[in-house]
Coordinates of C-alpha atoms in Angstrom, one line a residue:
X79 CA -6.0 36.8 -6.6
X80 CA -6.1 33.0 -6.9
X81 CA -5.0 31.5 -3.6
X82 CA -4.6 27.9 -2.4
X83 CA -4.7 26.7 1.2
X84 CA -4.6 23.3 2.8
X85 CA -6.5 23.1 6.1
X86 CA -5.0 20.2 8.0
X87 CA -5.5 18.8 11.5
X88 CA -2.6 17.1 13.3
X89 CA -3.2 13.6 14.7
X90 CA -4.3 13.5 18.3
X91 CA -2.6 11.2 20.8
X92 CA -4.3 7.8 20.9
X93 CA -6.4 6.8 23.9
X94 CA -5.3 3.2 23.8
X95 CA -4.6 1.6 27.2
X96 CA -1.1 1.2 28.4
X97 CA 0.8 -1.7 27.0
X98 CA 3.6 -3.9 28.1
X99 CA 6.7 -3.9 25.9
X100 CA 6.4 -6.7 23.4
X101 CA 10.1 -7.2 23.5
X102 CA 9.4 -9.4 26.5
X103 CA 7.8 -11.9 24.2
X104 CA 11.2 -13.2 23.2
X105 CA 11.5 -14.6 26.7
X106 CA 9.0 -17.3 25.7
X107 CA 11.6 -19.2 23.9
X108 CA 9.7 -22.5 24.0
X109 CA 7.0 -21.0 22.0
X110 CA 9.3 -19.6 19.3
X111 CA 8.2 -20.7 15.9
X112 CA 10.6 -22.0 13.2
X113 CA 11.9 -19.4 10.8
X114 CA 9.7 -20.6 8.0
X115 CA 6.0 -20.9 8.6
X116 CA 4.0 -21.9 5.6
X117 CA 0.8 -23.6 4.4
X118 CA 0.4 -26.1 1.6
X119 CA -2.6 -28.1 0.4
X120 CA -1.0 -31.4 1.3
X121 CA -0.1 -30.6 4.9
X122 CA -1.8 -27.9 6.9
X123 CA 0.3 -27.1 10.0
X124 CA -1.3 -27.5 13.4
X125 CA -0.6 -24.9 16.0
X126 CA 0.7 -25.7 19.5
X127 CA -2.0 -25.7 22.2
X128 CA -3.6 -22.3 21.9
X129 CA -2.7 -20.0 24.7
X130 CA -5.8 -18.8 26.4
X131 CA -6.9 -15.3 26.7
X132 CA -5.1 -12.1 25.9
X133 CA -1.5 -13.1 26.4
X134 CA 1.9 -12.1 25.0
X135 CA 2.4 -15.6 23.7
X136 CA -1.0 -15.6 21.8
X137 CA -0.2 -12.2 20.4
X138 CA 3.2 -13.3 19.1
X139 CA 1.8 -16.4 17.5
X140 CA -1.1 -14.5 16.0
X141 CA 1.3 -12.1 14.4
X142 CA 3.4 -14.8 12.9
X143 CA 0.5 -16.6 11.3
X144 CA -1.0 -13.4 9.9
X145 CA 2.1 -13.4 7.7
X146 CA 2.5 -17.1 7.2
X147 CA 3.4 -18.1 3.7
X148 CA 0.8 -19.9 1.5
X149 CA 2.4 -22.1 -1.1
X150 CA -0.8 -23.6 -2.6
X151 CA -2.6 -22.2 -5.6
X152 CA -6.0 -22.7 -7.1
X153 CA -5.7 -23.1 -10.9
X154 CA -9.4 -24.0 -10.9
X155 CA -11.9 -21.7 -9.1
X156 CA -13.4 -23.0 -5.8
X157 CA -16.9 -22.3 -4.8
X158 CA -16.9 -20.6 -1.4
X159 CA -19.3 -21.4 1.4
X160 CA -21.4 -18.5 2.7
X161 CA -20.9 -19.1 6.4
X162 CA -23.1 -16.1 7.6
X163 CA -25.9 -14.1 6.0
X164 CA -26.4 -14.0 2.2
X165 CA -25.0 -12.1 -0.8
X166 CA -27.0 -8.8 -1.1
X167 CA -29.2 -8.6 -4.1
X168 CA -28.0 -5.1 -5.0
X169 CA -24.3 -6.0 -4.9
X170 CA -23.2 -5.6 -8.5
X171 CA -21.8 -8.6 -10.4
X172 CA -18.1 -8.3 -10.5
X173 CA -14.7 -9.5 -9.3
X174 CA -12.8 -8.4 -6.2
X175 CA -9.0 -8.8 -6.7
X176 CA -6.6 -8.7 -3.7
X177 CA -2.8 -8.8 -4.0
X178 CA -0.2 -9.1 -1.3
X179 CA 2.9 -11.1 -0.3
X180 CA 2.3 -14.9 -0.5
X181 CA 5.7 -16.3 0.2
X182 CA 8.0 -14.9 2.9
X183 CA 10.1 -17.9 3.8
X184 CA 12.1 -20.3 1.5
X185 CA 13.3 -23.8 2.1
X186 CA 16.9 -22.8 2.9
X187 CA 16.5 -20.7 6.1
X188 CA 15.8 -17.2 4.6
X189 CA 12.8 -15.1 5.4
X190 CA 12.1 -11.7 4.0
X191 CA 10.1 -8.6 5.0
X192 CA 6.5 -8.8 3.8
X193 CA 7.3 -5.9 1.5
X194 CA 9.7 -8.3 -0.4
X195 CA 7.3 -11.3 -0.4
X196 CA 6.4 -12.8 -3.7
X197 CA 3.1 -11.5 -5.1
X198 CA 0.0 -13.7 -4.5
X199 CA -3.1 -12.6 -6.3
X200 CA -6.6 -13.6 -5.1
X201 CA -9.9 -13.2 -6.9
X202 CA -13.4 -13.4 -5.5
X203 CA -15.7 -13.8 -8.5
X204 CA -19.3 -12.5 -7.8
X205 CA -20.3 -12.8 -11.5
X206 CA -22.6 -15.7 -10.6
X207 CA -24.7 -13.7 -8.1
X208 CA -25.3 -15.9 -5.1
X209 CA -22.4 -18.2 -6.1
X210 CA -18.9 -16.8 -5.4
X211 CA -15.8 -18.5 -6.7
X212 CA -12.3 -18.1 -5.4
X213 CA -9.0 -18.3 -7.2
X214 CA -5.4 -17.7 -6.0
X215 CA -2.2 -17.8 -7.9
X216 CA 1.3 -16.5 -7.7
X217 CA 2.3 -13.7 -10.1
X218 CA 5.0 -15.4 -12.2
X219 CA 7.5 -12.6 -12.1
X220 CA 11.1 -13.1 -13.4
X221 CA 12.2 -13.4 -9.7
X222 CA 9.5 -15.9 -8.9
X223 CA 10.5 -18.2 -11.8
X224 CA 14.1 -18.0 -10.7
X225 CA 13.5 -18.6 -7.0
X226 CA 10.9 -21.4 -7.3
X227 CA 11.8 -24.8 -8.8
X228 CA 8.9 -25.7 -11.0
X229 CA 9.4 -29.5 -10.6
X230 CA 10.0 -29.8 -6.9
X231 CA 8.0 -26.7 -5.9
X232 CA 10.8 -25.7 -3.5
X233 CA 12.0 -22.2 -3.1
X234 CA 15.5 -20.6 -2.7
X235 CA 15.7 -16.9 -2.3
X236 CA 18.6 -15.5 -4.4
X237 CA 17.5 -11.8 -4.5
X238 CA 17.9 -10.0 -1.2
X239 CA 15.0 -7.7 -1.7
X240 CA 15.0 -4.0 -0.8
X241 CA 14.0 -4.5 2.9
X242 CA 15.5 -7.9 3.7
X243 CA 18.7 -9.8 4.3
X244 CA 19.3 -13.4 3.2
X245 CA 20.5 -16.0 5.8
X246 CA 20.5 -19.1 3.6
X247 CA 22.0 -17.4 0.5
X248 CA 24.8 -15.2 -0.8
X249 CA 25.1 -12.0 1.2
X250 CA 28.4 -10.3 0.5
X251 CA 28.6 -9.1 -3.1
X252 CA 25.1 -10.1 -3.9
X253 CA 23.9 -7.5 -6.4
X254 CA 20.5 -9.1 -6.8
X255 CA 18.5 -6.6 -4.8
X256 CA 15.6 -5.0 -6.6
X257 CA 13.4 -8.0 -7.4
X258 CA 10.0 -7.1 -8.8
X259 CA 7.5 -9.1 -6.8
X260 CA 4.3 -7.4 -8.1
X261 CA 2.7 -7.6 -4.6
X262 CA 1.4 -4.1 -3.8
X263 CA -1.5 -2.9 -6.0
X264 CA -3.8 -4.4 -8.6
X265 CA -6.0 -2.6 -11.2
X266 CA -8.1 -3.7 -14.1
X267 CA -8.2 -1.1 -16.9
X268 CA -9.1 -1.3 -20.6
X269 CA -9.7 -5.1 -20.1
X270 CA -6.2 -5.7 -18.8
X271 CA -5.4 -6.8 -15.2
X272 CA -2.1 -5.3 -13.9
X273 CA -0.3 -6.2 -10.7
X274 CA 1.9 -3.3 -9.5
X275 CA 5.0 -3.0 -7.4
X276 CA 7.0 -0.1 -6.0
X277 CA 9.7 0.3 -8.5
X278 CA 9.2 -2.0 -11.5
X279 CA 7.1 -2.7 -14.5
X280 CA 3.6 -4.0 -13.9
X281 CA 2.9 -7.6 -14.6
X282 CA -0.2 -8.4 -16.7
X283 CA -2.4 -11.3 -15.5
X284 CA -5.3 -13.0 -17.2
X285 CA -8.4 -11.6 -15.4
X286 CA -10.2 -15.0 -15.4
X287 CA -7.5 -17.7 -15.0
X288 CA -5.0 -15.4 -13.1
X289 CA -2.2 -16.8 -15.3
X290 CA 0.7 -14.4 -15.8
X291 CA 0.9 -13.0 -19.3
X292 CA 4.1 -11.0 -18.7
X293 CA 5.5 -7.6 -18.0
X294 CA 4.1 -4.4 -19.4
X295 CA 6.7 -1.7 -20.0
X296 CA 4.2 1.0 -19.3
X297 CA 6.7 3.9 -19.1
X298 CA 8.4 3.0 -22.3
X299 CA 5.1 2.5 -24.1
X300 CA 3.7 5.8 -22.8
X301 CA 6.9 7.9 -23.3
X302 CA 6.0 8.4 -27.0
X303 CA 5.2 12.1 -26.8
X304 CA 7.5 14.8 -25.8
X305 CA 6.5 16.2 -22.4
X306 CA 7.6 19.5 -21.0
X307 CA 10.0 19.3 -18.0
X308 CA 8.9 21.8 -15.4
X309 CA 11.8 23.1 -13.4
X310 CA 12.4 26.0 -11.1
X311 CA 14.4 28.7 -12.8
X312 CA 17.0 31.1 -11.3
X313 CA 20.2 32.9 -12.0
X314 CA 22.4 30.0 -10.8
X315 CA 19.8 27.3 -11.1
X316 CA 21.5 25.9 -14.2
X317 CA 24.7 25.2 -12.3
X318 CA 22.9 23.2 -9.6
X319 CA 21.0 21.2 -12.2
X320 CA 24.2 20.5 -14.1
X321 CA 25.9 19.1 -11.0
X322 CA 22.9 16.9 -10.2
X323 CA 22.7 15.7 -13.8
X324 CA 26.4 14.7 -13.7
X325 CA 25.8 12.7 -10.5
X326 CA 22.8 11.0 -12.0
X327 CA 24.8 10.0 -15.0
X328 CA 27.3 8.1 -12.8
X329 CA 24.5 6.5 -10.7
X330 CA 22.6 5.1 -13.6
X331 CA 25.0 2.2 -14.4
X332 CA 25.0 1.2 -10.7
X333 CA 21.2 1.2 -10.8
X334 CA 21.3 -0.9 -14.0
X335 CA 20.3 2.1 -16.2
X336 CA 16.8 2.1 -14.8
X337 CA 15.8 5.6 -15.7
X338 CA 12.4 5.6 -14.1
X339 CA 10.5 3.6 -11.5
X340 CA 6.7 3.3 -11.6
X341 CA 5.0 3.8 -8.3
X342 CA 2.5 1.1 -7.3
X343 CA -0.3 3.5 -6.4
X344 CA -2.5 4.8 -9.2
X345 CA -5.6 6.9 -9.4
X346 CA -8.7 6.8 -11.5
X347 CA -10.3 10.0 -12.6
X348 CA -13.8 8.9 -13.3
X349 CA -14.9 12.2 -14.7
X350 CA -12.3 12.1 -17.5
X351 CA -12.2 8.3 -17.7
X352 CA -8.5 8.2 -17.0
X353 CA -6.1 5.9 -15.2
X354 CA -3.3 8.1 -13.8
X355 CA 0.1 6.6 -12.9
X356 CA 3.2 8.3 -11.5
X357 CA 6.8 7.6 -12.3
X358 CA 9.9 8.8 -10.5
X359 CA 13.6 8.9 -11.6
X360 CA 15.3 5.9 -10.0
X361 CA 18.5 7.7 -9.3
X362 CA 16.6 10.4 -7.4
X363 CA 16.4 8.1 -4.4
X364 CA 20.1 9.0 -3.8
X365 CA 20.0 12.6 -4.9
X366 CA 18.7 15.9 -3.5
X367 CA 16.1 16.4 -6.1
X368 CA 12.9 14.7 -7.2
X369 CA 11.4 14.2 -10.7
X370 CA 7.8 13.2 -11.1
X371 CA 6.1 12.2 -14.4
X372 CA 2.3 11.8 -14.5
X373 CA 0.6 9.8 -17.2
X374 CA -3.1 10.0 -18.0
X375 CA -4.3 6.8 -19.7
X376 CA -7.7 7.1 -21.4
X377 CA -10.2 4.2 -21.4
X378 CA -10.8 4.1 -25.1
X379 CA -14.1 2.8 -26.3
X380 CA -12.3 1.3 -29.3
X381 CA -11.4 -2.4 -28.9
X382 CA -8.4 -1.8 -31.0
X383 CA -6.8 0.7 -28.6
X384 CA -6.6 -0.5 -25.0
X385 CA -4.2 2.0 -23.5
X386 CA -4.3 5.5 -25.0
X387 CA -2.1 8.2 -23.6
X388 CA -4.0 11.4 -23.1
X389 CA -1.5 13.4 -21.0
X390 CA 2.1 13.3 -19.9
X391 CA 3.4 15.9 -17.5
X392 CA 6.8 16.1 -15.8
X393 CA 8.0 18.1 -12.8
X394 CA 11.3 18.5 -11.0
X395 CA 11.5 19.9 -7.5
X396 CA 14.4 20.6 -5.1
X397 CA 13.5 18.2 -2.4
X398 CA 14.8 14.7 -1.6
X399 CA 11.5 12.9 -1.3
X400 CA 10.2 9.4 -1.0
X401 CA 6.7 9.2 -2.4
X402 CA 4.5 6.1 -1.9
X403 CA 1.0 7.4 -2.5
X404 CA -0.5 10.7 -3.8
X405 CA -3.8 12.3 -4.7
X406 CA -5.4 14.6 -7.2
X407 CA -8.1 17.3 -7.6
X408 CA -9.7 18.8 -10.7
X409 CA -6.7 21.2 -11.1
X410 CA -3.8 19.6 -9.2
X411 CA -1.7 16.6 -8.5
X412 CA -1.2 16.6 -4.7
X413 CA 2.0 15.2 -3.2
X414 CA 2.8 15.2 0.5
X415 CA 6.5 15.0 0.6
X416 CA 8.3 12.5 2.8
X417 CA 11.7 14.0 3.3
X418 CA 14.6 11.5 3.3
X419 CA 18.4 11.7 3.3
X420 CA 21.2 9.4 2.3
X421 CA 22.6 7.5 5.3
X422 CA 26.3 7.1 4.5
X423 CA 27.0 4.6 7.3
X424 CA 23.9 2.6 6.4
X425 CA 24.9 2.6 2.7
X426 CA 28.2 1.0 3.5
X427 CA 26.7 -1.8 5.6
X428 CA 23.9 -2.3 3.1
X429 CA 26.4 -2.6 0.2
X430 CA 28.2 -5.3 2.1
X431 CA 25.1 -7.4 2.2
X432 CA 25.0 -7.4 6.0
X433 CA 21.9 -5.1 6.2
X434 CA 18.9 -4.4 4.0
X435 CA 19.6 -2.1 1.0
X436 CA 16.9 0.3 2.3
X437 CA 19.3 1.1 5.2
X438 CA 21.0 3.5 2.8
X439 CA 18.0 5.9 3.3
X440 CA 16.6 7.4 6.4
X441 CA 13.8 10.0 7.2
X442 CA 15.2 13.5 7.2
X443 CA 14.0 15.3 10.4
X444 CA 16.0 18.5 9.9
X445 CA 13.0 20.6 8.9
X446 CA 10.1 20.8 11.4
X447 CA 7.4 20.9 8.7
X448 CA 6.0 18.8 5.9
X449 CA 6.1 20.0 2.2
X450 CA 2.9 19.6 0.2
X451 CA 3.2 20.2 -3.5
X452 CA 0.3 21.3 -5.6
X453 CA 1.4 20.5 -9.2
X454 CA -0.9 21.9 -11.9
X455 CA -2.5 19.1 -14.0
X456 CA -3.5 21.1 -17.0
X457 CA -2.6 24.8 -16.9
X458 CA 0.6 26.4 -15.5
X459 CA -1.1 29.8 -15.2
X460 CA -2.5 29.3 -11.7
X461 CA -0.9 32.5 -10.3
X462 CA 1.2 30.4 -7.9
X463 CA 4.7 29.0 -8.0
X464 CA 4.1 25.3 -7.8
X465 CA 7.7 24.6 -7.1
X466 CA 7.3 26.2 -3.7
X467 CA 5.5 23.8 -1.4
X468 CA 3.0 24.6 1.3
X469 CA 4.7 23.8 4.5
X470 CA 2.3 22.0 6.9
X471 CA 3.2 22.2 10.6
X472 CA 4.7 19.0 12.0
X473 CA 6.7 16.2 10.5
X474 CA 4.0 14.0 8.9
X475 CA 5.0 10.9 7.0
X476 CA 2.2 10.1 4.6
X477 CA 1.4 6.5 3.9
X478 CA -1.9 6.5 2.0
X479 CA -4.5 9.0 0.7
X480 CA -8.2 8.6 0.6
X481 CA -9.1 11.7 -1.4
X482 CA -8.4 15.3 -2.2
X483 CA -10.7 17.9 -3.6
X484 CA -11.0 21.6 -4.1
X485 CA -13.8 24.1 -3.4
X486 CA -14.2 27.9 -3.2
X487 CA -13.3 29.3 0.2
X488 CA -15.4 31.8 2.1
X489 CA -13.1 34.6 1.0
X490 CA -13.1 33.7 -2.6
X491 CA -9.8 31.7 -2.7
X492 CA -9.5 28.0 -3.8
X493 CA -9.3 25.6 -0.8
X494 CA -7.8 22.2 -1.3
X495 CA -9.0 19.6 1.2
X496 CA -6.7 16.7 1.8
X497 CA -7.5 13.3 3.5
X498 CA -4.7 11.0 4.4
X499 CA -3.2 8.5 6.8
X500 CA 0.1 9.9 8.3
X501 CA 2.5 9.0 11.0
X502 CA 5.5 10.8 12.6
X503 CA 9.0 10.8 11.2
X504 CA 10.2 9.6 14.6
X505 CA 8.5 6.3 14.1
X506 CA 9.6 5.5 10.6
X507 CA 12.5 2.9 10.5
X508 CA 12.7 1.4 7.0
X509 CA 14.5 -1.9 7.8
X510 CA 11.9 -2.5 10.6
X511 CA 8.7 -2.1 8.6
X512 CA 6.0 -4.6 9.8
X513 CA 8.4 -5.5 12.6
X514 CA 10.9 -7.4 10.4
X515 CA 14.0 -8.2 12.3
X516 CA 16.6 -8.7 9.7
X517 CA 19.1 -10.1 12.2
X518 CA 16.9 -13.0 13.0
X519 CA 14.7 -12.9 9.9
X520 CA 11.6 -13.0 12.0
X521 CA 8.7 -10.6 12.6
X522 CA 8.6 -8.8 15.9
X523 CA 5.1 -7.3 16.7
X524 CA 6.7 -4.8 19.2
X525 CA 7.7 -2.3 16.4
X526 CA 4.1 -2.0 15.2
X527 CA 2.7 -1.6 18.7
X528 CA 4.5 1.3 20.4
X529 CA 4.7 1.5 24.2
X530 CA 2.7 4.0 26.2
X531 CA 3.2 7.7 25.4
X532 CA 4.5 6.8 21.9
X533 CA 1.2 5.8 20.3
X534 CA 0.7 9.2 18.6
X535 CA 3.7 8.5 16.4
X536 CA 1.9 5.7 14.6
X537 CA -0.3 6.1 11.5
X538 CA -3.4 8.1 12.0
X539 CA -6.1 9.7 9.9
X540 CA -5.7 13.4 9.1
X541 CA -8.6 15.3 7.6
X542 CA -10.6 18.5 7.7
X543 CA -12.6 20.0 9.5
X544 CA -11.5 18.1 12.5
X545 CA -10.2 14.8 13.8
X546 CA -12.6 12.6 15.7
X547 CA -10.8 9.2 15.5
X548 CA -7.8 9.0 17.8
X549 CA -6.7 5.5 17.3
X550 CA -4.1 4.3 14.8
X551 CA -5.5 3.7 11.4
X552 CA -4.5 3.2 7.7
X553 CA -5.8 2.0 4.4
X554 CA -8.3 4.9 4.0
X555 CA -10.9 4.4 1.2
X556 CA -13.9 6.2 -0.2
X557 CA -16.7 5.6 -2.7
X558 CA -14.6 5.6 -5.9
X559 CA -17.2 7.7 -7.8
X560 CA -16.1 10.6 -5.6
X561 CA -12.4 10.5 -6.3
X562 CA -11.1 14.0 -6.8
X563 CA -14.5 15.4 -5.8
X564 CA -16.0 16.4 -2.4
X565 CA -16.8 13.4 -0.4
X566 CA -18.7 13.0 2.9
X567 CA -17.4 9.6 4.1
X568 CA -14.0 8.0 4.7
X569 CA -13.6 4.3 5.6
X570 CA -10.4 3.0 7.1
X571 CA -8.8 0.0 8.8
X572 CA -8.2 0.7 12.5
X573 CA -7.8 -0.9 15.9
X574 CA -10.3 -1.2 18.7
X575 CA -7.5 -1.2 21.2
X576 CA -9.0 -4.1 23.0
X577 CA -6.0 -6.4 22.7
X578 CA -3.4 -5.5 25.4
X579 CA -0.4 -6.9 23.5
X580 CA -1.5 -5.9 19.9
X581 CA -3.3 -2.6 20.6
X582 CA -2.5 -0.8 17.4
X583 CA -1.6 -3.4 14.7
X584 CA -2.8 -5.7 13.2
X585 CA -6.1 -3.8 12.6
X586 CA -9.4 -5.4 13.8
X587 CA -11.9 -2.7 13.0
X588 CA -13.4 -0.9 10.0
X589 CA -14.3 2.7 10.9
X590 CA -16.6 5.1 9.0
X591 CA -16.0 8.8 9.5
X592 CA -18.6 11.4 8.5
X593 CA -16.6 14.4 7.3
X594 CA -19.6 16.7 7.5
X595 CA -20.7 16.3 11.1
X596 CA -17.7 14.4 12.6
X597 CA -19.7 11.4 13.6
X598 CA -18.0 8.0 13.7
X599 CA -19.4 4.4 13.4
X600 CA -17.4 1.2 13.3
X601 CA -17.5 -2.6 13.0
X602 CA -15.1 -4.8 14.9
X603 CA -14.2 -8.3 13.7
X604 CA -13.8 -9.7 17.2
X605 CA -11.3 -11.3 19.5
X606 CA -8.1 -12.5 17.8
X607 CA -9.4 -11.7 14.3
X608 CA -7.8 -9.1 12.1
X609 CA -8.6 -7.3 8.9
X610 CA -6.9 -5.8 5.9
X611 CA -7.9 -2.9 3.6
X612 CA -11.6 -2.0 3.2
X613 CA -12.9 -1.6 -0.4
X614 CA -16.1 0.3 -1.2
X615 CA -18.4 -1.1 -3.8
X616 CA -21.4 1.1 -4.8
X617 CA -24.7 -0.8 -4.8
X618 CA -27.0 -1.1 -7.8
X619 CA -29.3 1.9 -8.1
X620 CA -27.7 3.6 -5.1
X621 CA -28.3 7.4 -5.0
X622 CA -26.4 8.4 -1.9
X623 CA -22.7 8.4 -1.3
X624 CA -22.8 5.6 1.3
X625 CA -25.2 3.4 -0.7
X626 CA -23.0 0.4 -1.1
X627 CA -20.9 -2.3 0.6
X628 CA -17.5 -2.6 2.2
X629 CA -15.5 -5.7 1.3
X630 CA -12.7 -6.6 3.7
X631 CA -10.6 -9.7 4.3
X632 CA -10.9 -11.1 7.8
X633 CA -8.0 -13.2 9.2
X634 CA -9.0 -15.5 12.0
X635 CA -5.4 -16.5 12.6
X636 CA -6.0 -18.5 15.9
X637 CA -8.0 -21.0 13.8
X638 CA -6.1 -20.5 10.6
X639 CA -9.2 -19.3 8.7
X640 CA -9.9 -16.4 6.3
X641 CA -13.2 -14.9 5.4
X642 CA -14.3 -12.2 3.0
X643 CA -16.7 -10.0 4.9
X644 CA -19.4 -7.9 3.2
X645 CA -20.5 -4.9 5.3
X646 CA -23.5 -2.6 4.6
X647 CA -21.8 0.8 4.5
X648 CA -25.1 2.5 5.6
X649 CA -25.5 0.3 8.6
X650 CA -21.9 0.6 10.0
X651 CA -22.1 0.5 13.8
X652 CA -25.4 -1.4 13.8
X653 CA -26.0 -5.0 14.8
X654 CA -26.9 -6.0 11.2
X655 CA -23.9 -4.4 9.5
X656 CA -22.6 -7.8 8.4
X657 CA -24.5 -8.9 5.3
X658 CA -22.4 -12.0 4.5
X659 CA -19.2 -13.8 5.3
X660 CA -17.5 -16.1 2.7
X661 CA -15.3 -18.8 4.1
X662 CA -12.0 -19.6 2.4
X663 CA -11.1 -23.3 2.8
X664 CA -8.6 -23.9 5.6
X665 CA -6.0 -25.3 3.3
X666 CA -6.1 -22.1 1.2
X667 CA -5.9 -19.6 4.1
X668 CA -4.0 -16.7 2.7
X669 CA -1.5 -14.2 4.4
X670 CA -2.1 -10.5 5.0
X671 CA -2.7 -8.7 1.8
X672 CA -2.0 -5.1 0.8
X673 CA -4.4 -3.5 -1.7
X674 CA -7.5 -4.6 -3.6
X675 CA -9.6 -3.6 -6.6
X676 CA -13.3 -4.1 -7.5
X677 CA -14.4 -4.3 -11.1
X678 CA -17.9 -4.7 -12.4
X679 CA -18.4 -7.5 -15.0

């Protein structure tokens, strides 16, 4: 009998010290920043006298400047100064790309959630060995060209964005909502550099100049072969499907006939040399079903064929799910389902323009478990009904996956191991992500830093065999050569808990977890310094899994400086873990980024 199990460990409560409610920061009205905080090359803003020590005022300002807009670009690469250490000789020659929101405030009083900020692509070029060159440019999306005046370089937001509300623009009756900002993920595949966003076509960017080439209708281009639609069958199943199909028919015109939305997160199956992307039906966000289409894109050795579709597989399940990230093994696509529901009252307010459009959706806590779907990648004859999920105990909202793999269990069955960052349904509030306060169009750090006894609701790492890191964490990463295979190490961004007023986010520490023996080592950036996502780069000639380096952006917001830090993955936790720090010029300090990608040259 072929069996599948998913051993999971629920997140432990954090051991962070008690914190004061950050809502009290609003009382420091004389320190309140203007609605728009931005940098440009001509005029770098100077902070008010820096509050000393670990204070609520300092924490508030640090949080604002972590997401401060950067309007300047570098059309010509700039040589970076190595401010500490030296570039490791066995670091491969390549380019590290990092994308995230670059502009969050316009010139007319509107500010948006970081999730709606215009995509800003950064490139650290290590092709020269000891010389590292830096470039940064906006992804010239259709919305970016509309909202930025090319002559005056002034911005006016006209699209509300999914998570935001405009203050200086049209609100009631404004149907411009889903603007593709290409700000979430970046990947280079088949010689093409793509910037991805949650719900729109990727934008292709020149890998060297970072100039925008245009959109890539990946779904249309790949939907050339007929793919089987996998649905659950039953005596009255057809009637339910018919009703849902009729509802979908009427929703499509409202959603501008967008039949599918491409998720921003992709996976690379190194064994088969495939880039795997996932698309969902757009109307399913409002319907009690979920359709998933997986595409396997082959890295063809032929220069004539850049993208070659090797596989297309579609599934339909009876769950109302919101998927952001996912994983795969040799045999399965793995989805941890985030159950959502339509919020009727929120929909009416959102449609009026008085609340973010995402207010139409809310987490669905009606079931006490979390569905995990194991969808067969190649064969449907796995002796298990894939449409019936494995119900993991607890309501676990998945944000990001580091890896999944399968191995034979002690009793002969197949065991699927899952490594992910999850939080509680009770914490998720879509309009408040990153602490965005749509009523004031400002960022409130209180939401991302729960008060005492609520820390366990925040994002934590979940893995097998046991959980040894109790603090909030996200952005898990592994050695990419082990994707879909058994791995021993997971790296993640986490918090040291040393800041009283920002104990959980922003992150200030990179943690390395040994999945075999449960040991933990970490590197902390220091006081009033924060970090983004860690990226693992295998070293030249490395033989062991942790032979390589961690690249991570460091935000020294109190001094308005950014560095790219190179950590020795083997020496995590030791005094000499930092191999080098590259200093970005102050006038080009960049805001918090989302996801990065390393490519060898």
